[in-house]
mmCIF file of C-alpha atoms in Angstrom:
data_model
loop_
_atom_site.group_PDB
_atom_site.id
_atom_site.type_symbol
_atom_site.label_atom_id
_atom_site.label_comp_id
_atom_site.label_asym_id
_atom_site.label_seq_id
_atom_site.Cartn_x
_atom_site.Cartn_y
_atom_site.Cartn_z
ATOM 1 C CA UNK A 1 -8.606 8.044 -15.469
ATOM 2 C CA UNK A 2 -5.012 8.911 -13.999
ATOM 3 C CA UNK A 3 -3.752 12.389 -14.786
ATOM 4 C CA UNK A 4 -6.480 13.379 -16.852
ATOM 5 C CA UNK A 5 -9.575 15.953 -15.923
ATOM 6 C CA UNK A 6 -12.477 13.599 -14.743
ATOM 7 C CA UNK A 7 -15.103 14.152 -17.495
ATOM 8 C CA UNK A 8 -16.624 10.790 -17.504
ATOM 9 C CA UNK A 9 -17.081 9.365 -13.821
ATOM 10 C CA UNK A 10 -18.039 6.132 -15.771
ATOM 11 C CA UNK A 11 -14.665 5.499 -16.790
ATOM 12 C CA UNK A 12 -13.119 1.955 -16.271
ATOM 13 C CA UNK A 13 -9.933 1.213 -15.600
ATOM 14 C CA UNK A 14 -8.984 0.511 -19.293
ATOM 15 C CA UNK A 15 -7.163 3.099 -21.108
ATOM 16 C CA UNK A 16 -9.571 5.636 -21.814
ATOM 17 C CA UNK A 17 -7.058 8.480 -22.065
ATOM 18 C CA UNK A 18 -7.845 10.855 -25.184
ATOM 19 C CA UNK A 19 -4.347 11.080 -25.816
ATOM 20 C CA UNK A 20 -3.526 7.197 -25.765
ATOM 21 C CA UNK A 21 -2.734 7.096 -29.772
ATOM 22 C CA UNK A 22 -0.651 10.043 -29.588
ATOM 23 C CA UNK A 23 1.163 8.880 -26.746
ATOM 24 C CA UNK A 24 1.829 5.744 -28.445
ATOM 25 C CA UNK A 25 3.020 7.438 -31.565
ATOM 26 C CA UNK A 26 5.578 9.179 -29.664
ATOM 27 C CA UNK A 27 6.707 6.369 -27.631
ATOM 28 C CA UNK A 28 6.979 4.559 -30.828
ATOM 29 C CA UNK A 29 9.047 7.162 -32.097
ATOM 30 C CA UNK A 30 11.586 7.832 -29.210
ATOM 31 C CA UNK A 31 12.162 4.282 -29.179
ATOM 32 C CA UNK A 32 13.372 4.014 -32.138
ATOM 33 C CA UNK A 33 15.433 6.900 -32.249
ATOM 34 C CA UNK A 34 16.529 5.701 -28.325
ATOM 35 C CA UNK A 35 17.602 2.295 -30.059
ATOM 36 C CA UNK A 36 19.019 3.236 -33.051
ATOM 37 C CA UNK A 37 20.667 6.937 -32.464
ATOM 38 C CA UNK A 38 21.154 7.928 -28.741
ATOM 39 C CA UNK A 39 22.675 4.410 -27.532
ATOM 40 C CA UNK A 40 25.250 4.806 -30.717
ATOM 41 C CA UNK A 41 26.482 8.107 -30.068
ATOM 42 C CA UNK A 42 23.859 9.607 -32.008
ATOM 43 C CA UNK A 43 22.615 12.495 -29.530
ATOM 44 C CA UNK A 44 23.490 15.686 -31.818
ATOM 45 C CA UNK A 45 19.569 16.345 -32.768
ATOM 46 C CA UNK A 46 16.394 16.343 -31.403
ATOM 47 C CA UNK A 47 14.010 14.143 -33.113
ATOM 48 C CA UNK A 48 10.669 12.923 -32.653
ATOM 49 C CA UNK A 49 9.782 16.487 -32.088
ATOM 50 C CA UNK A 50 6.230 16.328 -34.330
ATOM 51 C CA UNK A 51 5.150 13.303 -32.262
ATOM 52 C CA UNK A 52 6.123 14.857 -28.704
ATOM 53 C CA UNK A 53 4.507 18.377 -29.451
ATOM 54 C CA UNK A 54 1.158 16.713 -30.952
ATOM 55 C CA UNK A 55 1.147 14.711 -27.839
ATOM 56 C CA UNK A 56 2.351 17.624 -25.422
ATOM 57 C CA UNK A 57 -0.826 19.617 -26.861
ATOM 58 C CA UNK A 58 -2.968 16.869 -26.373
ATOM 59 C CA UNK A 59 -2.105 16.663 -22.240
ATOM 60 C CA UNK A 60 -2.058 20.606 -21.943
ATOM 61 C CA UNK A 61 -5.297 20.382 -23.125
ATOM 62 C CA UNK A 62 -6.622 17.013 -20.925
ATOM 63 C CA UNK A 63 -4.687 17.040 -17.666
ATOM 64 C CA UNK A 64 -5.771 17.828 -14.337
ATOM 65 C CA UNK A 65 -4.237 20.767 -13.527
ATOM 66 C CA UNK A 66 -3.814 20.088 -9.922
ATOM 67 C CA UNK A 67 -2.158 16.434 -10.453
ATOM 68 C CA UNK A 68 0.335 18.010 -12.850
ATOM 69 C CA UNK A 69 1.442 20.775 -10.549
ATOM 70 C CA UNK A 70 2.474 18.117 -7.763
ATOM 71 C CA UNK A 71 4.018 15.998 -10.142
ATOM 72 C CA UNK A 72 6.367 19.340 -11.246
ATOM 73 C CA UNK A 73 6.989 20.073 -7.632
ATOM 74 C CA UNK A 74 8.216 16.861 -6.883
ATOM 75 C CA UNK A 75 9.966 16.846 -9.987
ATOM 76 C CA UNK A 76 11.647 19.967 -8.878
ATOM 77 C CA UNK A 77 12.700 18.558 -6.022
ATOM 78 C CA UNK A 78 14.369 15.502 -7.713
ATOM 79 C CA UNK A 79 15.883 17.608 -9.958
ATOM 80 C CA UNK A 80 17.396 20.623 -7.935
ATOM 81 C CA UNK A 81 20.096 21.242 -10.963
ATOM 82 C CA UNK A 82 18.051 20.978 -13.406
ATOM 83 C CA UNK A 83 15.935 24.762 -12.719
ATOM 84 C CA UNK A 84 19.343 26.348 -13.058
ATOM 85 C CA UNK A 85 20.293 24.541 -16.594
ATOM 86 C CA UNK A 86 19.361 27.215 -19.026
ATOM 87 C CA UNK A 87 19.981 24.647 -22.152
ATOM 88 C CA UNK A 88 16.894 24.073 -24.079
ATOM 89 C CA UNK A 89 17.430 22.078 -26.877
ATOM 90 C CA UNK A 90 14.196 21.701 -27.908
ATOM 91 C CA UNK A 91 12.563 24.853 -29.661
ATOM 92 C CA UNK B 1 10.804 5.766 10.648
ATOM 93 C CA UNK B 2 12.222 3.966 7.590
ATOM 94 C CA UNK B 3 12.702 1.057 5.827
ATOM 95 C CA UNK B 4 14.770 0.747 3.042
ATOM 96 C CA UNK B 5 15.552 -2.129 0.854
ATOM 97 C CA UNK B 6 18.277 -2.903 -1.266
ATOM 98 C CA UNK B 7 18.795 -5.208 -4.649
ATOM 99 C CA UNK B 8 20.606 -6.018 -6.993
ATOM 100 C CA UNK B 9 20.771 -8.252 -10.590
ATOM 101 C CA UNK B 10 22.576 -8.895 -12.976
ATOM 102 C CA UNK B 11 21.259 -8.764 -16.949
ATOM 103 C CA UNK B 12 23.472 -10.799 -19.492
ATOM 104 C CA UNK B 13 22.600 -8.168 -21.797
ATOM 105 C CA UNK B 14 24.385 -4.951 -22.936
ATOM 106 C CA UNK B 15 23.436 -1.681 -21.032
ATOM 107 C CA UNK B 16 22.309 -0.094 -24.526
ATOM 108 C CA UNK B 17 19.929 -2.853 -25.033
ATOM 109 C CA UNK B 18 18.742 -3.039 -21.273
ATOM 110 C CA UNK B 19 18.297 0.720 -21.194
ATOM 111 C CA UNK B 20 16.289 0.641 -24.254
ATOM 112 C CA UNK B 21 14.006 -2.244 -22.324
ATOM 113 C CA UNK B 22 13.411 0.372 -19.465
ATOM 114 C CA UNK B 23 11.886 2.504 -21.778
ATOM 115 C CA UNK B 24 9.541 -0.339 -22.855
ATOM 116 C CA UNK B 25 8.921 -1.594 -19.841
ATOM 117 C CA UNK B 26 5.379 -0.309 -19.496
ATOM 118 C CA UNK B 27 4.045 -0.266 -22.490
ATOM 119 C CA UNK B 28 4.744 -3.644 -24.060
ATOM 120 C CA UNK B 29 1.297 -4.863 -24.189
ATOM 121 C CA UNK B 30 2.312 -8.532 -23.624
ATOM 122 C CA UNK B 31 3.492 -7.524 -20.768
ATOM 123 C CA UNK B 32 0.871 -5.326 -19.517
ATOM 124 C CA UNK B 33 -0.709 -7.991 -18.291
ATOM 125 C CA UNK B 34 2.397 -9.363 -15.599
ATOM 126 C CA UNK B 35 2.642 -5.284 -14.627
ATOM 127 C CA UNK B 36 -1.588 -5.084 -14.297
ATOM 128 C CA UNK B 37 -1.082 -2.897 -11.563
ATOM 129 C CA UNK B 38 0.469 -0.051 -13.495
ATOM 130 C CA UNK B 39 -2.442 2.101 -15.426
ATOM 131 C CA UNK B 40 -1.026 4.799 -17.171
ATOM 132 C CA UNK B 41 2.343 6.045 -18.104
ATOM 133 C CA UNK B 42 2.550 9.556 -19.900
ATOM 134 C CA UNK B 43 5.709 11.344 -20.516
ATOM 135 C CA UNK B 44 5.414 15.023 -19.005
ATOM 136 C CA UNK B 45 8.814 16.548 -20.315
ATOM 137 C CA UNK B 46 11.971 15.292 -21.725
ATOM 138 C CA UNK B 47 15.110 17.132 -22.613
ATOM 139 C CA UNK B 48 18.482 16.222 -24.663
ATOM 140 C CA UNK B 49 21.568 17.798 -23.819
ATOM 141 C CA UNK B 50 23.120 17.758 -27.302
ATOM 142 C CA UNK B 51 26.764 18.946 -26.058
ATOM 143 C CA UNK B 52 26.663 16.191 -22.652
ATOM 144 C CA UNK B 53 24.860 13.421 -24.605
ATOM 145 C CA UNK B 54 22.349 13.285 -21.543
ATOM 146 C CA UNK B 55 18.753 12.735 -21.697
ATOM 147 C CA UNK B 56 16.755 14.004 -18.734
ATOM 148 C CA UNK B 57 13.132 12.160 -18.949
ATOM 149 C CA UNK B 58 9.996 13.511 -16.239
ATOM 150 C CA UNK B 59 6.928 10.347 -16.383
ATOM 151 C CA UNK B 60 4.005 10.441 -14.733
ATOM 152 C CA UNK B 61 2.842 6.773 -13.300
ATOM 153 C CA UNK B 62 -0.287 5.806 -12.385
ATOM 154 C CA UNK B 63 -0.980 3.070 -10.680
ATOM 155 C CA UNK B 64 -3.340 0.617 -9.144
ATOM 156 C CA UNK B 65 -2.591 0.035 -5.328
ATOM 157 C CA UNK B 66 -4.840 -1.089 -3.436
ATOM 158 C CA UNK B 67 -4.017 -1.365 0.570
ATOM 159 C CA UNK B 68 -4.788 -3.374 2.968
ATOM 160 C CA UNK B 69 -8.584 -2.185 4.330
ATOM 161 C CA UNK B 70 -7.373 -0.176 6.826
ATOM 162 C CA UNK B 71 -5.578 1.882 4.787
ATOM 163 C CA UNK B 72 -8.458 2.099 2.411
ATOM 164 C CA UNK B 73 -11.049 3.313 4.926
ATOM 165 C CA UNK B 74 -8.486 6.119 5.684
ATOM 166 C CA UNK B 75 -7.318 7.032 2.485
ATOM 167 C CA UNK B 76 -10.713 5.822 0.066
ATOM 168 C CA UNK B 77 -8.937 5.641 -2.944
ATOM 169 C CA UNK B 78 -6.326 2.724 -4.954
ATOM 170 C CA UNK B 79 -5.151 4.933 -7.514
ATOM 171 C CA UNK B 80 -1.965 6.313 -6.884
ATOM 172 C CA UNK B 81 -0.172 8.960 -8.555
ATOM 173 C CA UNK B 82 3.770 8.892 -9.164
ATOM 174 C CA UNK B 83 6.827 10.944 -10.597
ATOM 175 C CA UNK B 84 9.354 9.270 -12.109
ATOM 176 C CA UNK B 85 12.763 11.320 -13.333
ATOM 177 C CA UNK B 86 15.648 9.531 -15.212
ATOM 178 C CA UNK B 87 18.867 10.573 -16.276
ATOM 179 C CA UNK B 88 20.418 8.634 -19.263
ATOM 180 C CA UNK B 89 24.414 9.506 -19.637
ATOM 181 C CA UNK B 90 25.248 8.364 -23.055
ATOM 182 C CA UNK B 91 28.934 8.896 -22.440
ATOM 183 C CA UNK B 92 29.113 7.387 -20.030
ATOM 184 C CA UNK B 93 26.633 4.678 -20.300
ATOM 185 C CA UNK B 94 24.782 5.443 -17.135
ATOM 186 C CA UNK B 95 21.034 5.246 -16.750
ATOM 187 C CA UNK B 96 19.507 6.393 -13.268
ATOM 188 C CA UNK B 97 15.851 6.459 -12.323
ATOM 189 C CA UNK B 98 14.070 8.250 -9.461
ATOM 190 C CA UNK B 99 10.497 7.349 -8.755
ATOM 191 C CA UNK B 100 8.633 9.190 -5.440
ATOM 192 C CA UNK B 101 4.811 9.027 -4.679
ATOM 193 C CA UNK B 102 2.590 12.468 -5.546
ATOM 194 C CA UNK B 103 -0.599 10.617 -3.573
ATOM 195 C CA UNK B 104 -0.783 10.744 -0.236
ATOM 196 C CA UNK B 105 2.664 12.286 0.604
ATOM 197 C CA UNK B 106 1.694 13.804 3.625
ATOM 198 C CA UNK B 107 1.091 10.206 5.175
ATOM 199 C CA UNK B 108 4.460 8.120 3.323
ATOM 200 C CA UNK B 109 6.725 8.501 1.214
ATOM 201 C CA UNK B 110 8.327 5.682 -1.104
ATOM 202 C CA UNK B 111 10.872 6.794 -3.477
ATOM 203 C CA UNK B 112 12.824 4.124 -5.566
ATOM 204 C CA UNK B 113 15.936 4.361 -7.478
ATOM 205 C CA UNK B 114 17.151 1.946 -10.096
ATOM 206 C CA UNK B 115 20.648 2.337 -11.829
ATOM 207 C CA UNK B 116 21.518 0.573 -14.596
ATOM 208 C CA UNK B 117 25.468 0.059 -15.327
ATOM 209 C CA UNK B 118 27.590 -1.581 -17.475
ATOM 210 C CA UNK B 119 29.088 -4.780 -15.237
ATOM 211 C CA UNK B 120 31.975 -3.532 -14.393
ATOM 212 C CA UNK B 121 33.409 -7.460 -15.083
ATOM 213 C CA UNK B 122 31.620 -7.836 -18.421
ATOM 214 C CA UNK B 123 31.117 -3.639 -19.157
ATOM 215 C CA UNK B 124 30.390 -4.736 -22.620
ATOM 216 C CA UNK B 125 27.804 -7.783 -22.040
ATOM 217 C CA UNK B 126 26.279 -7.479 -18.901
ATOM 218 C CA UNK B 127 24.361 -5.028 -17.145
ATOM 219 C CA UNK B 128 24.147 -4.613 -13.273
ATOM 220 C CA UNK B 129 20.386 -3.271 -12.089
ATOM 221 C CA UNK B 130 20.796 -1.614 -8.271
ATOM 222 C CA UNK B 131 17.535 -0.742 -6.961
ATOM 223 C CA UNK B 132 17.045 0.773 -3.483
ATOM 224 C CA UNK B 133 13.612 1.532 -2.012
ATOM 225 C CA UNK B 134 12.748 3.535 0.712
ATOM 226 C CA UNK B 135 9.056 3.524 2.809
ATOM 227 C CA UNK B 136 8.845 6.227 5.460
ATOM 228 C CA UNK B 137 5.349 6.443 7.153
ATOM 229 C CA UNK B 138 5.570 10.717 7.832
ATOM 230 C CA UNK B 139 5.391 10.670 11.818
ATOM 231 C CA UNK B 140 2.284 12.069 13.564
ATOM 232 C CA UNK B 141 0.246 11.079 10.235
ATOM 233 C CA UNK B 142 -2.985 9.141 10.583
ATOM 234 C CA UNK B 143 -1.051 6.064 9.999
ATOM 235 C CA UNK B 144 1.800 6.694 12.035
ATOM 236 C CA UNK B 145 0.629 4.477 15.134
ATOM 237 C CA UNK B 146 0.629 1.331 12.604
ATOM 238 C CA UNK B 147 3.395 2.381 10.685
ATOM 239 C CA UNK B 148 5.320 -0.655 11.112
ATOM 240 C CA UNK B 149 2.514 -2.801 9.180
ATOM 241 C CA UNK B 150 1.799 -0.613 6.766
ATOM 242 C CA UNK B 151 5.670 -0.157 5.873
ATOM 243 C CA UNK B 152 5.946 -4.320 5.656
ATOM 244 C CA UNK B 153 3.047 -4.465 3.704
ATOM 245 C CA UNK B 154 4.705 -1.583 0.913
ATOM 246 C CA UNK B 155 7.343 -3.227 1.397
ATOM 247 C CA UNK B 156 5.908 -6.718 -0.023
ATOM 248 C CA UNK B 157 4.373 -5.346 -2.248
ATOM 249 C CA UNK B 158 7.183 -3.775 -3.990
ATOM 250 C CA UNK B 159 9.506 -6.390 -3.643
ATOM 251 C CA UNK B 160 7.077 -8.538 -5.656
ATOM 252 C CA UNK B 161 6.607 -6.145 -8.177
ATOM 253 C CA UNK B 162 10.285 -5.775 -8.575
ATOM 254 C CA UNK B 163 10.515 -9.718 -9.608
ATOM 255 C CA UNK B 164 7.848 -8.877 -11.865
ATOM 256 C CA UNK B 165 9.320 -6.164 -13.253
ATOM 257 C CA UNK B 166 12.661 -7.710 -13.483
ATOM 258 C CA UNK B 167 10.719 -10.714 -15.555
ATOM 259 C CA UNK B 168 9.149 -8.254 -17.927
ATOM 260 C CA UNK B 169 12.537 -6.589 -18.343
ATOM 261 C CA UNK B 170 14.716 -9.825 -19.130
ATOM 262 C CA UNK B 171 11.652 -10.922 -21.792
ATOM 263 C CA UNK B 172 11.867 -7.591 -23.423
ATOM 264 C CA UNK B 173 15.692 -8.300 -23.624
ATOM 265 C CA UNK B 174 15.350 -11.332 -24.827
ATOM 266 C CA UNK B 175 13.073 -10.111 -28.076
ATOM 267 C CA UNK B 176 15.429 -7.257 -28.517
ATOM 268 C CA UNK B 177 18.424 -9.373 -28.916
ATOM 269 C CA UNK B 178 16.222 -11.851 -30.961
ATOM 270 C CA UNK B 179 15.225 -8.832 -33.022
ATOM 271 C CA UNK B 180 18.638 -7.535 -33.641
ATOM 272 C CA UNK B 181 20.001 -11.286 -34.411
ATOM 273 C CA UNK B 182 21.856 -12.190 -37.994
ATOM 274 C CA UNK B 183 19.206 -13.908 -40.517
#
């Protein structure tokens, strides 16, 4: 269902995505940190970072491939600026 | 041809906590029932800018949308696919939200954008929401020669899914504030 490889053409439309409970961890977790840090000045680290790279794996390793390249391409296109930003904060 | 539709409203809630609701929006599960139509909402990349205090944010949306049956028999599928990139300035309290359609692309193309601001007659109470949609049916497409219908029907569509949103948004607020309230 939705970005992910098609492995069961049962599926419903509830959320049958493998990486659902990661997903919701980091949501949970940027939230938080959204609410509590980055509103109040707090944007000096990057947090959440366990959460979003168990998570990240977990697409990598479920998404359809040909979805995700779209999505980046129209991302890129959004985003111009953003190719040439060489900042990468998160390591 | 395009359409594009323009609207604004006003939250009696500070930007920090209406920003934060954004975020939420999607996921609140007694909400997910209002917002039915969208599926899934994963977050594909997100970067901090630790020196500009800007958070750049890529989401994938999918959602549920079916068309009316003459789009259907052309297009045989209602799941639609969707890129959403946001830019939060923390300094300067700016959040700004692009969302264009992956599916279908060569037929239309609907791209929203949603800022959220401080009001600049309450900066510190109030938020102002602009959102501006665009529908534009690409021109010798399948659907170009009813491109007029099909761009009012998108167009309904999405305005009632903005009140829906904007309901699911203002509860959200409300539970926040509630939340953050003095024992």
């Amino acid at each position: 269902m939705g970005l992910l490889k098609k492995k069961d053409s049962t599926s419903t439309r509830s959320s049958t995505s493998p990486c659902a409970d990661l997903r919701t961890a980091y949501h949970n977790c940027f939230n938080k940190w959204y609410s509590e840090k980055f509103v109040k000045g707090q944007w000096d680290k990057e947090e959440c970072v366990a959460e979003w790279n168990k998570y990240r794996d977990c697409l990598s390793e479920n998404l359809d491939g040909k979805i995700l390249t779209r999505m980046l391409e129209v991302d890129s296109e959004l985003n111009p600026t953003k190719q040439a930003d060489s900042k990468e904060s998160s390591r | 041809m395009v359409k594009a539709y323009k609207q604004e409203h006003v939250y009696k809630h500070p930007w920090e906590r209406v920003s934060a609701a954004s975020w939420r929006k999607f996921a609140d599960p007694e909400n997910k029932r209002i917002l039915s139509h969208i599926l899934e909402v994963d977050t594909l990349n997100r970067k901090l800018d630790t020196d500009t205090g800007k958070l750049h944010t890529t989401r994938a949306l999918t959602i549920h949308a079916p068309g009316p049956w003459f789009l259907h028999r052309i297009i045989g599928q209602d799941i639609c696919h969707c890129v959403e990139s946001t830019v939060v300035d923390g300094k300067s309290r700016s959040m700004q939200l692009t969302t264009k359609n992956i599916t279908l692309k060569k037929f239309i193309e609907v791209e929203e954008r949603i800022r959220y601001d401080p009001h600049p007659e309450n900066p510190s109470a109030w938020t102002v929401c602009s959102q501006e949609t665009s529908i534009r049916i690409k021109p010798l497409s399948a659907l170009a020669s009813m491109a007029e219908k099909v761009e009012q029907k998108c167009a309904e569509k999405f305005m009632q899914n903005s009140v829906k949103g904007r309901e699911v948004m203002e509860r959200i607020c409300r539970y926040m504030e509630a939340e953050s309230a003095p024992v």
